[in-house]
């Protein structure tokens, strides 16, 4: 492996107290990335092609291929320094080491233990989640106390709140009976595409520098089964296709009912109102 991150939590827990009880300094964890300065790669450079261009039958060939791996890999280390050392101080030290050792050393970020602070995005997200949970609770109570009758008009505030009911939404989600006008094949395409995306992102976010044998990574790119992972971006295109198909299908159904008439601004507004709240909540949760 070309990585050694050390003990992150242990570093942040270090404290040097003063005699009066204050903290002199804390432990600060700094991430370091280092790699030898490599010559500019030639055009269409591919480490996988070099590995399979000929047999690795000599030590020199092994060293050559191993050295070229640093076009993709870096040494990644973690050090613990006093919190009195600023990020600029550490970057100055890294630059000095780079000049002496002819190695590219970079310190992108340092971390120090701080008390958590509430930001505006946190408050807004919690308010939105609280409002959503309240609507679900009230809608469920209304549906439980006032079951839907066959001729009931679903308009008004009561009808809106019933849309958030956990009872009806759970039954609809778990129901196996589908309408005759539903495109059932899309459910299978969605499932396969989701699994495909998850599989691809699992490898995208993998820290390959933690592997004991990072030099074997180029061998994967020429394997047939790994080609499924390399082409995960095609799964995103299936969602674009399904989005356009379902939008067109929904519009055509509306036009059949309205005899060819549809208000495009109102349709766009309805889609915006339906999709924006879940998106905002998801983005807000990422900041916690």
C-alpha positions as MATLAB code, in Angstrom:
seq = 'XXXXXXXXXXXXXXXXXXXXXXXXXXXXXXXXXXXXXXXXXXXXXXXXXXXXXXXXXXXXXXXXXXXXXXXXXXXXXXXXXXXXXXXXXXXXXXXXXXXXXXXXXXXXXXXXXXXXXXXXXXXXXXXXXXXXXXXXXXXXXXXXXXXXXXXXXXXXXXXXXXXXXXXXXXXXXXXXXXXXXXXXXXXXXXXXXXXXXXXXXXXXXXXXXXXXXXXXXXXXXXXXXXXXXXXXXXXXXXXXXXXXXXXXXXXXXXXXXXXXXXXXXXXXXXXXXXXXXXXXXXXXXXXX';
ca = [
       0.000    0.000    0.000;
       1.106    3.590   -0.585;
      -1.070    5.041    2.174;
      -0.697    5.395    5.923;
      -3.311    7.686    7.447;
      -2.388    7.163   11.085;
      -4.884    7.605   13.932;
      -7.231   10.449   13.023;
      -9.395   10.358   16.169;
      -6.434    9.936   18.498;
      -4.769   13.002   16.999;
      -7.839   15.203   17.415;
      -8.271   14.128   21.051;
      -4.825   15.417   22.047;
      -5.012   18.464   24.327;
      -2.292   20.298   26.233;
      -3.882   22.184   29.149;
      -2.463   25.270   30.809;
      -2.189   25.669   34.556;
      -5.299   27.867   34.630;
      -7.345   25.174   32.879;
      -7.325   26.664   29.384;
      -6.097   24.711   26.381;
      -2.602   25.585   25.167;
      -3.117   23.762   21.875;
      -4.870   20.753   20.421;
      -3.844   18.082   18.000;
      -4.268   18.975   14.342;
      -4.449   16.258   11.700;
      -3.011   17.162    8.301;
      -3.362   15.070    5.160;
      -0.287   14.809    2.949;
      -0.103   13.785   -0.693;
       3.314   13.070   -2.173;
       4.447   11.764   -5.531;
       7.702   11.838   -7.485;
       7.886   14.460  -10.209;
       7.100   12.529  -13.383;
       7.934   13.485  -16.966;
       5.088   14.505  -19.210;
       3.340   11.340  -20.469;
       3.283   10.728  -24.167;
       0.086   11.069  -26.144;
      -2.624    8.449  -25.519;
      -0.667    7.106  -22.558;
      -2.267    4.034  -20.994;
      -0.679    2.014  -18.226;
      -2.917   -0.934  -19.090;
      -1.531   -1.018  -22.640;
       2.037   -0.938  -21.352;
       1.392   -3.838  -18.992;
       0.088   -6.027  -21.796;
       2.493   -4.820  -24.486;
       5.021   -7.464  -23.531;
       5.995   -9.890  -20.780;
       7.366   -8.461  -17.542;
      10.353  -10.790  -17.617;
      12.983   -8.445  -16.212;
      13.404   -6.479  -13.014;
      13.922   -3.323  -15.047;
      10.583   -3.792  -16.788;
       8.841   -4.307  -13.457;
      10.421   -1.136  -12.047;
       9.486    0.829  -15.166;
       5.838   -0.202  -15.037;
       5.710    0.278  -11.265;
       7.153    3.771  -11.569;
       4.638    4.754  -14.233;
       1.871    3.880  -11.785;
       2.609    7.232  -10.114;
       0.883    8.927  -13.025;
      -2.264    7.709  -11.253;
      -1.244    7.063   -7.641;
       0.206    9.150   -4.840;
       1.638    8.480   -1.426;
      -1.030    9.535    1.052;
      -0.021   10.084    4.657;
      -1.412   11.669    7.779;
       0.571   13.598   10.387;
      -0.392   15.105   13.725;
       0.897   18.602   14.534;
       0.001   21.241   17.153;
      -3.049   23.340   16.312;
      -0.874   26.451   16.566;
       0.569   25.471   13.180;
      -1.655   26.974   10.511;
      -2.416   25.396    7.158;
      -0.205   28.018    5.519;
       2.691   27.004    7.790;
       2.295   23.358    6.836;
       2.057   24.192    3.144;
       5.265   26.221    3.419;
       6.999   23.224    5.012;
       5.657   20.977    2.245;
       7.010   23.339   -0.407;
      10.416   23.315    1.259;
      10.436   19.507    1.312;
       9.394   19.444   -2.347;
      12.297   21.676   -3.345;
      14.828   19.572   -1.460;
      13.597   16.086   -2.377;
      12.446   16.806   -5.942;
       9.087   15.388   -4.949;
       5.677   16.934   -5.307;
       4.361   17.268   -1.747;
       0.958   18.793   -1.109;
      -1.090   19.381    2.051;
      -4.660   19.991    0.894;
      -6.394   20.149    4.272;
      -5.886   20.095    8.036;
      -8.477   19.198   10.649;
      -8.824   20.264   14.279;
     -11.507   19.364   16.802;
     -14.119   22.091   16.971;
     -17.473   22.439   18.654;
     -20.363   21.848   16.271;
     -22.209   24.964   15.162;
     -25.677   25.273   13.720;
     -25.775   26.935   10.329;
     -28.680   28.341    8.367;
     -28.794   25.312    6.075;
     -29.154   23.030    9.113;
     -32.061   25.028   10.547;
     -33.858   25.241    7.190;
     -33.459   21.504    6.586;
     -34.762   20.602   10.043;
     -37.747   22.920    9.567;
     -38.569   21.285    6.226;
     -38.250   17.791    7.700;
     -40.393   18.773   10.684;
     -43.074   20.185    8.384;
     -43.004   17.015    6.280;
     -43.292   14.743    9.330;
     -46.110   16.874   10.701;
     -47.983   16.647    7.393;
     -47.513   12.853    7.369;
     -48.802   12.558   10.934;
     -51.826   14.821   10.410;
     -52.661   13.183    7.078;
     -52.505    9.710    8.626;
     -54.781   10.758   11.505;
     -57.314   12.313    9.105;
     -57.392    9.221    6.900;
     -57.725    6.924    9.920;
     -60.603    8.888   11.456;
     -62.307    9.776    8.180;
     -61.866    6.892    5.722;
     -62.310    7.714    2.066;
     -65.777    7.107    0.662;
     -66.355    6.207   -3.015;
     -68.002    9.543   -3.870;
     -65.822   11.741   -1.683;
     -64.303   14.848   -3.217;
     -60.580   14.987   -2.442;
     -60.316   18.770   -2.732;
     -59.491   21.231    0.021;
     -56.954   21.108    2.820;
     -58.166   17.703    3.994;
     -57.498   16.197    0.575;
     -54.042   17.753    0.423;
     -53.097   16.411    3.849;
     -54.368   12.950    2.943;
     -51.777   12.888    0.157;
     -49.123   12.719    2.907;
     -50.869    9.917    4.781;
     -48.554    7.048    5.648;
     -51.470    4.606    5.477;
     -52.477    5.144    1.852;
     -48.914    5.668    0.651;
     -47.769    2.454    2.334;
     -50.640    0.492    0.801;
     -49.917    1.961   -2.617;
     -46.207    1.195   -2.302;
     -46.746   -2.415   -1.235;
     -49.604   -3.152   -3.606;
     -48.793   -5.624   -6.385;
     -51.826   -4.742   -8.515;
     -51.016   -2.278  -11.270;
     -53.132   -0.291  -13.656;
     -53.568   -1.379  -17.251;
     -52.028    1.851  -18.547;
     -48.805    1.494  -16.552;
     -45.506    0.759  -18.285;
     -44.486   -2.192  -16.133;
     -41.260   -2.884  -18.023;
     -39.814    0.380  -16.736;
     -39.745   -0.974  -13.176;
     -37.229   -3.614  -14.195;
     -35.151   -1.079  -16.126;
     -35.140    1.218  -13.091;
     -34.026   -1.581  -10.779;
     -31.203   -2.735  -13.049;
     -30.051    0.842  -13.672;
     -30.020    1.673   -9.961;
     -27.947   -1.416   -9.151;
     -25.630   -0.562  -12.035;
     -25.106    2.987  -10.752;
     -24.481    1.781   -7.187;
     -21.941   -0.752   -8.444;
     -20.094    1.858  -10.486;
     -20.007    4.453   -7.715;
     -18.741    1.841   -5.284;
     -15.604    1.597   -7.410;
     -15.422    5.313   -8.234;
     -15.175    6.228   -4.553;
     -12.800    3.384   -3.712;
      -9.413    4.517   -2.475;
      -7.235    2.344   -4.691;
      -4.057    3.585   -3.020;
      -5.025    1.510    0.021;
      -4.591   -1.721   -1.915;
      -1.614   -3.874   -1.097;
      -0.964   -4.419   -4.799;
      -1.961   -1.210   -6.616;
       0.171   -2.326   -9.561;
      -2.472   -4.921  -10.511;
      -5.108   -2.244  -11.133;
      -4.184   -1.879  -14.843;
      -4.973   -5.560  -15.350;
      -8.597   -4.919  -14.464;
      -9.156   -2.565  -17.378;
      -8.649   -5.329  -19.924;
     -11.028   -7.803  -18.291;
     -14.494   -8.307  -19.728;
     -16.339   -8.324  -16.392;
     -14.719   -5.057  -15.271;
     -15.976   -3.459  -18.478;
     -19.429   -3.404  -16.885;
     -18.058   -1.128  -14.166;
     -16.081    1.072  -16.540;
     -19.234    1.751  -18.557;
     -21.475    2.618  -15.621;
     -22.075    6.051  -17.094;
     -24.414    4.385  -19.603;
     -26.821    3.734  -16.714;
     -27.268    7.487  -16.323;
     -28.427    7.672  -19.928;
     -31.168    5.148  -19.205;
     -32.606    7.531  -16.609;
     -32.603   10.365  -19.141;
     -34.406    8.064  -21.552;
     -37.005    7.018  -18.975;
     -37.512   10.611  -17.862;
     -38.279   11.737  -21.399;
     -40.440    8.689  -22.076;
     -42.545    9.090  -18.933;
     -42.916   12.832  -19.474;
     -44.153   12.272  -23.024;
     -46.411    9.433  -21.901;
     -47.954   11.555  -19.131;
     -48.493   14.507  -21.458;
     -50.206   12.286  -24.035;
     -52.527   10.863  -21.364;
     -53.463   14.388  -20.273;
     -54.060   15.474  -23.867;
     -56.366   12.500  -24.447;
     -58.499   13.529  -21.474;
     -58.495   17.229  -22.413;
     -59.009   16.597  -26.144;
     -55.578   17.769  -27.185;
     -55.255   20.754  -24.871;
     -52.564   21.178  -22.243;
     -51.175   24.147  -20.359;
     -47.405   23.823  -20.564;
     -46.628   26.432  -17.827;
     -49.009   24.750  -15.369;
     -47.561   21.323  -16.167;
     -44.007   22.595  -15.609;
     -45.082   24.259  -12.354;
     -46.643   21.022  -11.097;
     -43.485   19.078  -11.898;
     -41.377   21.737  -10.191;
     -43.496   21.661   -7.033;
     -43.395   17.872   -6.975;
     -39.649   17.437   -7.504;
     -38.105   20.445   -5.758;
     -38.940   19.689   -2.066;
     -37.369   16.184   -2.077;
     -34.328   17.589   -3.866;
     -33.903   20.417   -1.350;
     -34.245   18.041    1.598;
     -31.688   15.646    0.117;
     -29.207   18.446   -0.563;
     -29.782   19.862    2.914;
     -29.045   16.514    4.560;
     -25.670   16.422    2.816;
     -24.537   19.408    4.902;
     -24.995   17.612    8.235;
];
